[in-house]
Amino acid sequence: MSRSTMARPPRRSGNLPAEATSFIGRRHELAEVRKKLTEARLVSLVGPGGVGKTRLAVRMASDLGRGFPGGAWLVELAEVRDPARVGDTVLATLDLRDQAAADPLARLPAHLRDKRLLIVLDNCEHLLEAASRLVTEIMKAAPGVSVLATSREPLSAPGEHVVPVPPLQLPVAGPLARVRQNEAVTLFVERAAAGSGVFELTAANQAAVAELCHRLDGLPLAIELAAVRTRVLTAEQILDRLSDRFGLLTGGVRAALPRHQTLRTAIDWSHDLLAAGEQALLRRLSVFSGRFTLEDVESVCAWDDVPVERALDLLSSLVDKSLVMKEDAGSLACYRLHETMREYAGLKLRAAGEEEAVERRCSGYYRSRCRRSAAEARVRLVEWLAWMDLEIDNIRSVLRRCPAQEGVALVYFLGWYWMTRATSEGVRWLDELLASGLGDPPTRAHGYFMRGFLAVLQSDPAAARPALERAVAAAREADLRSLLSQSLSLAAIAANMAGDRLSTRRLSEEAHSVAAALDDLPATLMALQSRALNGLADGDLDDVRAAASQGVRISREIGDLYSLGMMLLNLGSAMLMAGALDESKPLLAEALPIAHRIDDRVAQYCLLDALGCHAAASGQAQVAARLLGAAQTVRTGAGASLQPYLTRLVARAEESATAALGEPGFRAEYEAGARLSRDAAIRLALGEPAPAARTAPADAGPLGKREAEVARLVADGLSNKRIAARLFISEHTVDSHVRNILNKLGVNSRAQIAAWMAASGQADGRSSTASGSATFDEGSSETV
């Protein structure tokens, strides 16, 4: 590759996060896990909280990922509280969608059956039975799948091999050079340098640092919490204060505390150094089950010791002290607590007597936000779904605490989320809440309407029809005319699914009559959607065109993307069925980017199929075969079955493409399409070229000038300390640059930075990167 061609970062298969800080030690454990995974397909890393199981698992998966064609996938279970959601979480992590299938978990073993990939199931200890059951099913069905689990105790699943994760190796007395090479000391020194920018291990402080690591039992989380305090305290001062704390607990007897108590004591010590406002905010943050934003903090946690105007400063201080983790969701800064820290903060919250108050504020805040945003969601769906993707774990926590009446209302407000993201989960919530027997007709009407809507999306008329009958009855009783009309429209669709044409006609006529008497857009759009879908099912193309054309106009005027996409699909499909190819293509091509923007997989598969049929009818057999194959992959990933009206079109398209390509040729192109990513399939359907490799001068690309300098020195094998000396900057600054480089290049290790620099022609000629890996300083602490 010439120096003028900028190589793109290597595409990582899977979802493993880039490591934000250097990985320390663990050579023995890495070798042991590697050995176990050659002998077994289920390996569990078991150890206490704060010992570094997750970091070890991610590093191991990064190292082994290239040996799994399907990639390595991190499934995070720390924030999952409902055992029924373990399978849902794995589905979502693998980019599958719980959108249409009545039993999404039945799809997981089938999807994995012919895959070769590695699943990292992280933080299983509170979901042992559900995790064990799911892993067992995966092991039986998918011989090419391996699972690396982390837990505080074994899963006790068949074939499980357990690798204990001990604390870091503790230092022994000796020369400075030997102490410096110890992994616990290395961790303390690196994190202290990153926190303060100036910390170094010297002959004067080595004894204090080594004793600190002993006091903290080599537990990484405890060591990191102590190290960050070097911003304001010396190692000797930290040791004195911790020693006093441990002495009070043990009467001076060394090793008298179990490791979990050591960690608790270390966190206690760090907590007690906080100002009152910081302590109050930390304990209140435990109410969040997942990620949270500054707005969430100001609304839920800010009162008395945490005034709203100081919330940002207090939160920033907790981040600086490594008590809260910061991570970004797109352009929005968000935060989370380490699971061990959340448990600790929860204990402090209960001890302060604030648990009920914080939960009440949290529940009220999310119910209020969901209620307000529900009215805007229809016309701001992209932004609303992004907010829901960020906040859903906190809202699930609120749902678990809600009385049934409030819970049903909240589930109703989240309708767009269940419709496009988690249909079966919405069904589970509603079945549980509605079973309590609600007495309020408006709540019943909304609850049964949403239950029927989700059943229609799942193509389950047996569940949809009784739910919608109850919705109609309750809406009449409560005189909710818009909801009555929408329920009747949906009931007509469900009746058509069941083959009951008489009921379909009766319900449609009443829905239209009620909607016509209202000036209500949701009722009008639902009635038009019902007419269009039933017309497609019955082959009444004139009715489809009339209803869908009006629906396109209305939804475009108000900015309703979901309805616009559906109406364009309906109208384009009707044109396609009528053989009007020139009229159908622009409609389908406009709908597909909309489905992509809101990530509606059901609409995406329908449109890929429809555009594949259009390609076949237009004489583009190769494109047709690939689009039909891609549609099959997206359809399976969404748990959907082929829509009846598409069945005839697809069968005709397959026959046409097979006649043009021959059976072997069609099958080869179909399978090639099935392997396409969804983005690539959408580009093919729209006739867009694949993105070309970027070309730029050798000094351009994703890295800034200083980052490029640091990356070249990384490629030369220099440690952060030597890079800092070479560039006359602090090690803390170098560490920040390395983190940014990892994130910008989408890689996990310094060796991969070196490989990228070599591939892009930017590595210094002195680099030892001919084989794609760098030679690092002997004794360097940056074990990668």
mmCIF file of N, CA, C and O in Angstrom, residues 100-172:
data_model
loop_
_atom_site.group_PDB
_atom_site.id
_atom_site.type_symbol
_atom_site.label_atom_id
_atom_site.label_comp_id
_atom_site.label_asym_id
_atom_site.label_seq_id
_atom_site.Cartn_x
_atom_site.Cartn_y
_atom_site.Cartn_z
ATOM 1 N N ALA A 100 -40.707 -9.403 16.496
ATOM 2 C CA ALA A 100 -41.875 -10.034 15.888
ATOM 3 C C ALA A 100 -42.173 -11.425 16.424
ATOM 4 O O ALA A 100 -43.299 -11.894 16.313
ATOM 5 N N ALA A 101 -41.203 -12.100 16.995
ATOM 6 C CA ALA A 101 -41.408 -13.490 17.395
ATOM 7 C C ALA A 101 -42.154 -13.576 18.716
ATOM 8 O O ALA A 101 -41.880 -12.828 19.651
ATOM 9 N N ALA A 102 -43.087 -14.512 18.803
ATOM 10 C CA ALA A 102 -43.807 -14.727 20.059
ATOM 11 C C ALA A 102 -42.895 -15.361 21.102
ATOM 12 O O ALA A 102 -43.074 -15.175 22.294
ATOM 13 N N ASP A 103 -41.912 -16.133 20.672
ATOM 14 C CA ASP A 103 -40.971 -16.772 21.586
ATOM 15 C C ASP A 103 -39.554 -16.486 21.085
ATOM 16 O O ASP A 103 -38.942 -17.302 20.398
ATOM 17 N N PRO A 104 -39.003 -15.298 21.420
ATOM 18 C CA PRO A 104 -37.705 -14.927 20.855
ATOM 19 C C PRO A 104 -36.573 -15.838 21.295
ATOM 20 O O PRO A 104 -35.614 -16.054 20.551
ATOM 21 N N LEU A 105 -36.654 -16.410 22.497
ATOM 22 C CA LEU A 105 -35.548 -17.223 22.998
ATOM 23 C C LEU A 105 -35.399 -18.522 22.220
ATOM 24 O O LEU A 105 -34.316 -19.098 22.162
ATOM 25 N N ALA A 106 -36.473 -18.982 21.618
ATOM 26 C CA ALA A 106 -36.366 -20.195 20.805
ATOM 27 C C ALA A 106 -35.488 -19.949 19.591
ATOM 28 O O ALA A 106 -34.957 -20.885 18.991
ATOM 29 N N ARG A 107 -35.323 -18.670 19.216
ATOM 30 C CA ARG A 107 -34.519 -18.345 18.031
ATOM 31 C C ARG A 107 -33.025 -18.368 18.310
ATOM 32 O O ARG A 107 -32.229 -18.517 17.392
ATOM 33 N N LEU A 108 -32.637 -18.170 19.566
ATOM 34 C CA LEU A 108 -31.217 -18.001 19.852
ATOM 35 C C LEU A 108 -30.401 -19.246 19.516
ATOM 36 O O LEU A 108 -29.407 -19.155 18.771
ATOM 37 N N PRO A 109 -30.775 -20.443 20.008
ATOM 38 C CA PRO A 109 -30.002 -21.634 19.622
ATOM 39 C C PRO A 109 -30.010 -21.856 18.108
ATOM 40 O O PRO A 109 -29.000 -22.250 17.519
ATOM 41 N N ALA A 110 -31.155 -21.574 17.465
ATOM 42 C CA ALA A 110 -31.231 -21.766 16.017
ATOM 43 C C ALA A 110 -30.289 -20.807 15.297
ATOM 44 O O ALA A 110 -29.607 -21.181 14.326
ATOM 45 N N HIS A 111 -30.227 -19.573 15.753
ATOM 46 C CA HIS A 111 -29.334 -18.594 15.126
ATOM 47 C C HIS A 111 -27.868 -18.977 15.290
ATOM 48 O O HIS A 111 -27.053 -18.791 14.386
ATOM 49 N N LEU A 112 -27.529 -19.545 16.443
ATOM 50 C CA LEU A 112 -26.127 -19.849 16.746
ATOM 51 C C LEU A 112 -25.685 -21.204 16.206
ATOM 52 O O LEU A 112 -24.487 -21.510 16.237
ATOM 53 N N ARG A 113 -26.621 -22.003 15.713
ATOM 54 C CA ARG A 113 -26.331 -23.403 15.393
ATOM 55 C C ARG A 113 -25.111 -23.563 14.485
ATOM 56 O O ARG A 113 -24.278 -24.433 14.696
ATOM 57 N N ASP A 114 -24.977 -22.731 13.464
ATOM 58 C CA ASP A 114 -23.880 -22.895 12.512
ATOM 59 C C ASP A 114 -22.830 -21.785 12.655
ATOM 60 O O ASP A 114 -22.019 -21.569 11.770
ATOM 61 N N LYS A 115 -22.849 -21.068 13.801
ATOM 62 C CA LYS A 115 -21.904 -19.975 14.009
ATOM 63 C C LYS A 115 -20.680 -20.456 14.792
ATOM 64 O O LYS A 115 -20.754 -21.412 15.562
ATOM 65 N N ARG A 116 -19.564 -19.755 14.576
ATOM 66 C CA ARG A 116 -18.374 -19.950 15.405
ATOM 67 C C ARG A 116 -18.037 -18.600 16.019
ATOM 68 O O ARG A 116 -17.508 -17.711 15.359
ATOM 69 N N LEU A 117 -18.409 -18.460 17.282
ATOM 70 C CA LEU A 117 -18.158 -17.190 17.953
ATOM 71 C C LEU A 117 -17.948 -17.415 19.448
ATOM 72 O O LEU A 117 -18.187 -18.508 19.977
ATOM 73 N N LEU A 118 -17.481 -16.372 20.099
ATOM 74 C CA LEU A 118 -17.201 -16.407 21.539
ATOM 75 C C LEU A 118 -18.132 -15.420 22.229
ATOM 76 O O LEU A 118 -18.201 -14.252 21.848
ATOM 77 N N ILE A 119 -18.860 -15.908 23.233
ATOM 78 C CA ILE A 119 -19.741 -15.054 24.027
ATOM 79 C C ILE A 119 -19.116 -14.868 25.407
ATOM 80 O O ILE A 119 -18.778 -15.839 26.088
ATOM 81 N N VAL A 120 -18.937 -13.611 25.810
ATOM 82 C CA VAL A 120 -18.476 -13.290 27.166
ATOM 83 C C VAL A 120 -19.709 -12.892 27.966
ATOM 84 O O VAL A 120 -20.307 -11.842 27.729
ATOM 85 N N LEU A 121 -20.109 -13.744 28.892
ATOM 86 C CA LEU A 121 -21.304 -13.518 29.709
ATOM 87 C C LEU A 121 -20.829 -12.932 31.043
ATOM 88 O O LEU A 121 -20.328 -13.650 31.910
ATOM 89 N N ASP A 122 -20.982 -11.629 31.197
ATOM 90 C CA ASP A 122 -20.333 -10.898 32.287
ATOM 91 C C ASP A 122 -21.291 -10.627 33.450
ATOM 92 O O ASP A 122 -22.417 -10.196 33.246
ATOM 93 N N ASN A 123 -20.807 -10.874 34.671
ATOM 94 C CA ASN A 123 -21.552 -10.603 35.908
ATOM 95 C C ASN A 123 -22.818 -11.450 36.025
ATOM 96 O O ASN A 123 -23.942 -10.957 36.023
ATOM 97 N N CYS A 124 -22.616 -12.754 36.176
ATOM 98 C CA CYS A 124 -23.738 -13.706 36.215
ATOM 99 C C CYS A 124 -24.233 -14.016 37.620
ATOM 100 O O CYS A 124 -25.239 -14.720 37.771
ATOM 101 N N GLU A 125 -23.557 -13.541 38.657
ATOM 102 C CA GLU A 125 -23.794 -14.069 40.000
ATOM 103 C C GLU A 125 -25.216 -13.912 40.509
ATOM 104 O O GLU A 125 -25.697 -14.730 41.285
ATOM 105 N N HIS A 126 -25.939 -12.880 40.066
ATOM 106 C CA HIS A 126 -27.309 -12.664 40.542
ATOM 107 C C HIS A 126 -28.336 -13.329 39.640
ATOM 108 O O HIS A 126 -29.544 -13.226 39.899
ATOM 109 N N LEU A 127 -27.870 -14.017 38.584
ATOM 110 C CA LEU A 127 -28.775 -14.652 37.622
ATOM 111 C C LEU A 127 -28.293 -16.062 37.299
ATOM 112 O O LEU A 127 -28.398 -16.531 36.166
ATOM 113 N N LEU A 128 -27.768 -16.753 38.302
ATOM 114 C CA LEU A 128 -27.073 -18.018 38.055
ATOM 115 C C LEU A 128 -27.956 -19.052 37.369
ATOM 116 O O LEU A 128 -27.546 -19.689 36.389
ATOM 117 N N GLU A 129 -29.164 -19.232 37.869
ATOM 118 C CA GLU A 129 -30.022 -20.281 37.306
ATOM 119 C C GLU A 129 -30.388 -19.976 35.854
ATOM 120 O O GLU A 129 -30.288 -20.849 34.981
ATOM 121 N N ALA A 130 -30.791 -18.729 35.583
ATOM 122 C CA ALA A 130 -31.174 -18.361 34.217
ATOM 123 C C ALA A 130 -29.975 -18.421 33.279
ATOM 124 O O ALA A 130 -30.082 -18.895 32.142
ATOM 125 N N ALA A 131 -28.821 -17.935 33.737
ATOM 126 C CA ALA A 131 -27.626 -17.956 32.897
ATOM 127 C C ALA A 131 -27.197 -19.386 32.607
ATOM 128 O O ALA A 131 -26.834 -19.732 31.473
ATOM 129 N N SER A 132 -27.233 -20.244 33.633
ATOM 130 C CA SER A 132 -26.846 -21.639 33.449
ATOM 131 C C SER A 132 -27.766 -22.343 32.459
ATOM 132 O O SER A 132 -27.313 -23.084 31.580
ATOM 133 N N ARG A 133 -29.073 -22.079 32.584
ATOM 134 C CA ARG A 133 -30.040 -22.721 31.687
ATOM 135 C C ARG A 133 -29.817 -22.277 30.234
ATOM 136 O O ARG A 133 -29.814 -23.101 29.310
ATOM 137 N N LEU A 134 -29.594 -20.992 30.040
ATOM 138 C CA LEU A 134 -29.387 -20.493 28.683
ATOM 139 C C LEU A 134 -28.094 -21.029 28.081
ATOM 140 O O LEU A 134 -28.067 -21.473 26.920
ATOM 141 N N VAL A 135 -27.015 -21.001 28.868
ATOM 142 C CA VAL A 135 -25.735 -21.496 28.367
ATOM 143 C C VAL A 135 -25.843 -22.976 27.997
ATOM 144 O O VAL A 135 -25.293 -23.422 26.980
ATOM 145 N N THR A 136 -26.550 -23.737 28.815
ATOM 146 C CA THR A 136 -26.717 -25.164 28.534
ATOM 147 C C THR A 136 -27.414 -25.375 27.192
ATOM 148 O O THR A 136 -27.014 -26.231 26.393
ATOM 149 N N GLU A 137 -28.459 -24.579 26.937
ATOM 150 C CA GLU A 137 -29.170 -24.690 25.655
ATOM 151 C C GLU A 137 -28.266 -24.311 24.488
ATOM 152 O O GLU A 137 -28.274 -24.954 23.430
ATOM 153 N N ILE A 138 -27.468 -23.280 24.672
ATOM 154 C CA ILE A 138 -26.554 -22.852 23.604
ATOM 155 C C ILE A 138 -25.511 -23.934 23.341
ATOM 156 O O ILE A 138 -25.196 -24.259 22.188
ATOM 157 N N MET A 139 -24.974 -24.505 24.411
ATOM 158 C CA MET A 139 -23.950 -25.540 24.256
ATOM 159 C C MET A 139 -24.485 -26.748 23.482
ATOM 160 O O MET A 139 -23.807 -27.334 22.660
ATOM 161 N N LYS A 140 -25.735 -27.095 23.763
ATOM 162 C CA LYS A 140 -26.333 -28.245 23.073
ATOM 163 C C LYS A 140 -26.550 -27.964 21.592
ATOM 164 O O LYS A 140 -26.334 -28.819 20.735
ATOM 165 N N ALA A 141 -27.006 -26.749 21.289
ATOM 166 C CA ALA A 141 -27.444 -26.450 19.927
ATOM 167 C C ALA A 141 -26.336 -25.966 19.014
ATOM 168 O O ALA A 141 -26.436 -26.120 17.795
ATOM 169 N N ALA A 142 -25.287 -25.371 19.581
ATOM 170 C CA ALA A 142 -24.301 -24.670 18.747
ATOM 171 C C ALA A 142 -22.881 -25.150 19.076
ATOM 172 O O ALA A 142 -22.213 -24.582 19.944
ATOM 173 N N PRO A 143 -22.408 -26.166 18.392
ATOM 174 C CA PRO A 143 -21.086 -26.729 18.711
ATOM 175 C C PRO A 143 -19.927 -25.785 18.423
ATOM 176 O O PRO A 143 -18.825 -25.995 18.933
ATOM 177 N N GLY A 144 -20.154 -24.736 17.634
ATOM 178 C CA GLY A 144 -19.073 -23.808 17.330
ATOM 179 C C GLY A 144 -19.004 -22.612 18.252
ATOM 180 O O GLY A 144 -18.156 -21.738 18.072
ATOM 181 N N VAL A 145 -19.875 -22.550 19.250
ATOM 182 C CA VAL A 145 -19.923 -21.407 20.168
ATOM 183 C C VAL A 145 -19.220 -21.760 21.471
ATOM 184 O O VAL A 145 -19.454 -22.825 22.052
ATOM 185 N N SER A 146 -18.357 -20.853 21.926
ATOM 186 C CA SER A 146 -17.730 -20.983 23.245
ATOM 187 C C SER A 146 -18.212 -19.833 24.127
ATOM 188 O O SER A 146 -18.542 -18.750 23.630
ATOM 189 N N VAL A 147 -18.265 -20.092 25.430
ATOM 190 C CA VAL A 147 -18.744 -19.088 26.383
ATOM 191 C C VAL A 147 -17.694 -18.886 27.464
ATOM 192 O O VAL A 147 -17.192 -19.850 28.050
ATOM 193 N N LEU A 148 -17.362 -17.627 27.702
ATOM 194 C CA LEU A 148 -16.480 -17.236 28.796
ATOM 195 C C LEU A 148 -17.331 -16.411 29.753
ATOM 196 O O LEU A 148 -17.781 -15.314 29.414
ATOM 197 N N ALA A 149 -17.604 -16.957 30.937
ATOM 198 C CA ALA A 149 -18.484 -16.295 31.899
ATOM 199 C C ALA A 149 -17.667 -15.703 33.041
ATOM 200 O O ALA A 149 -16.585 -16.205 33.374
ATOM 201 N N THR A 150 -18.181 -14.629 33.636
ATOM 202 C CA THR A 150 -17.588 -14.103 34.866
ATOM 203 C C THR A 150 -18.668 -14.100 35.941
ATOM 204 O O THR A 150 -19.821 -13.763 35.677
ATOM 205 N N SER A 151 -18.282 -14.490 37.156
ATOM 206 C CA SER A 151 -19.259 -14.599 38.231
ATOM 207 C C SER A 151 -18.529 -14.687 39.565
ATOM 208 O O SER A 151 -17.352 -15.045 39.614
ATOM 209 N N ARG A 152 -19.236 -14.380 40.617
ATOM 210 C CA ARG A 152 -18.652 -14.553 41.952
ATOM 211 C C ARG A 152 -18.751 -15.997 42.419
ATOM 212 O O ARG A 152 -18.126 -16.359 43.414
ATOM 213 N N GLU A 153 -19.551 -16.805 41.711
ATOM 214 C CA GLU A 153 -19.592 -18.238 41.977
ATOM 215 C C GLU A 153 -19.890 -18.968 40.679
ATOM 216 O O GLU A 153 -20.411 -18.373 39.729
ATOM 217 N N PRO A 154 -19.559 -20.252 40.590
ATOM 218 C CA PRO A 154 -19.737 -20.977 39.327
ATOM 219 C C PRO A 154 -21.198 -21.038 38.884
ATOM 220 O O PRO A 154 -22.122 -20.960 39.700
ATOM 221 N N LEU A 155 -21.400 -21.214 37.575
ATOM 222 C CA LEU A 155 -22.747 -21.367 37.042
ATOM 223 C C LEU A 155 -23.325 -22.740 37.338
ATOM 224 O O LEU A 155 -24.537 -22.929 37.312
ATOM 225 N N SER A 156 -22.457 -23.720 37.566
ATOM 226 C CA SER A 156 -22.873 -25.116 37.773
ATOM 227 C C SER A 156 -23.617 -25.655 36.561
ATOM 228 O O SER A 156 -24.620 -26.370 36.688
ATOM 229 N N ALA A 157 -23.145 -25.294 35.391
ATOM 230 C CA ALA A 157 -23.711 -25.794 34.142
ATOM 231 C C ALA A 157 -22.896 -26.989 33.671
ATOM 232 O O ALA A 157 -21.701 -27.100 33.972
ATOM 233 N N PRO A 158 -23.498 -27.922 32.940
ATOM 234 C CA PRO A 158 -22.755 -29.089 32.437
ATOM 235 C C PRO A 158 -21.559 -28.658 31.593
ATOM 236 O O PRO A 158 -21.669 -27.760 30.759
ATOM 237 N N GLY A 159 -20.424 -29.294 31.821
ATOM 238 C CA GLY A 159 -19.226 -29.020 31.035
ATOM 239 C C GLY A 159 -18.474 -27.778 31.437
ATOM 240 O O GLY A 159 -17.508 -27.392 30.766
ATOM 241 N N GLU A 160 -18.882 -27.135 32.538
ATOM 242 C CA GLU A 160 -18.226 -25.896 32.958
ATOM 243 C C GLU A 160 -16.830 -26.177 33.521
ATOM 244 O O GLU A 160 -16.641 -27.076 34.341
ATOM 245 N N HIS A 161 -15.839 -25.404 33.091
ATOM 246 C CA HIS A 161 -14.506 -25.416 33.679
ATOM 247 C C HIS A 161 -14.302 -24.087 34.405
ATOM 248 O O HIS A 161 -14.493 -23.026 33.812
ATOM 249 N N VAL A 162 -13.928 -24.154 35.650
ATOM 250 C CA VAL A 162 -13.801 -22.958 36.480
ATOM 251 C C VAL A 162 -12.340 -22.552 36.597
ATOM 252 O O VAL A 162 -11.477 -23.388 36.883
ATOM 253 N N VAL A 163 -12.074 -21.263 36.352
ATOM 254 C CA VAL A 163 -10.740 -20.703 36.560
ATOM 255 C C VAL A 163 -10.856 -19.648 37.659
ATOM 256 O O VAL A 163 -11.468 -18.600 37.447
ATOM 257 N N PRO A 164 -10.315 -19.917 38.846
ATOM 258 C CA PRO A 164 -10.369 -18.904 39.905
ATOM 259 C C PRO A 164 -9.544 -17.682 39.501
ATOM 260 O O PRO A 164 -8.469 -17.801 38.902
ATOM 261 N N VAL A 165 -10.068 -16.499 39.803
ATOM 262 C CA VAL A 165 -9.337 -15.255 39.536
ATOM 263 C C VAL A 165 -8.891 -14.699 40.883
ATOM 264 O O VAL A 165 -9.695 -14.136 41.633
ATOM 265 N N PRO A 166 -7.627 -14.874 41.212
ATOM 266 C CA PRO A 166 -7.138 -14.384 42.500
ATOM 267 C C PRO A 166 -6.793 -12.900 42.402
ATOM 268 O O PRO A 166 -6.752 -12.326 41.303
ATOM 269 N N PRO A 167 -6.538 -12.271 43.523
ATOM 270 C CA PRO A 167 -6.011 -10.906 43.470
ATOM 271 C C PRO A 167 -4.658 -10.880 42.755
ATOM 272 O O PRO A 167 -4.069 -11.924 42.458
ATOM 273 N N LEU A 168 -4.164 -9.684 42.483
ATOM 274 C CA LEU A 168 -2.880 -9.549 41.818
ATOM 275 C C LEU A 168 -1.751 -10.062 42.706
ATOM 276 O O LEU A 168 -1.849 -10.047 43.945
ATOM 277 N N GLN A 169 -0.701 -10.489 42.049
ATOM 278 C CA GLN A 169 0.475 -10.977 42.773
ATOM 279 C C GLN A 169 1.019 -9.870 43.680
ATOM 280 O O GLN A 169 1.140 -8.711 43.270
ATOM 281 N N LEU A 170 1.326 -10.221 44.916
ATOM 282 C CA LEU A 170 1.805 -9.233 45.883
ATOM 283 C C LEU A 170 3.327 -9.112 45.834
ATOM 284 O O LEU A 170 4.028 -10.083 45.545
ATOM 285 N N PRO A 171 3.860 -7.925 46.123
ATOM 286 C CA PRO A 171 5.307 -7.726 46.042
ATOM 287 C C PRO A 171 6.040 -8.349 47.232
ATOM 288 O O PRO A 171 5.473 -8.518 48.316
ATOM 289 N N VAL A 172 7.284 -8.686 46.989
ATOM 290 C CA VAL A 172 8.175 -9.127 48.070
ATOM 291 C C VAL A 172 9.302 -8.113 48.180
ATOM 292 O O VAL A 172 9.605 -7.387 47.223
#
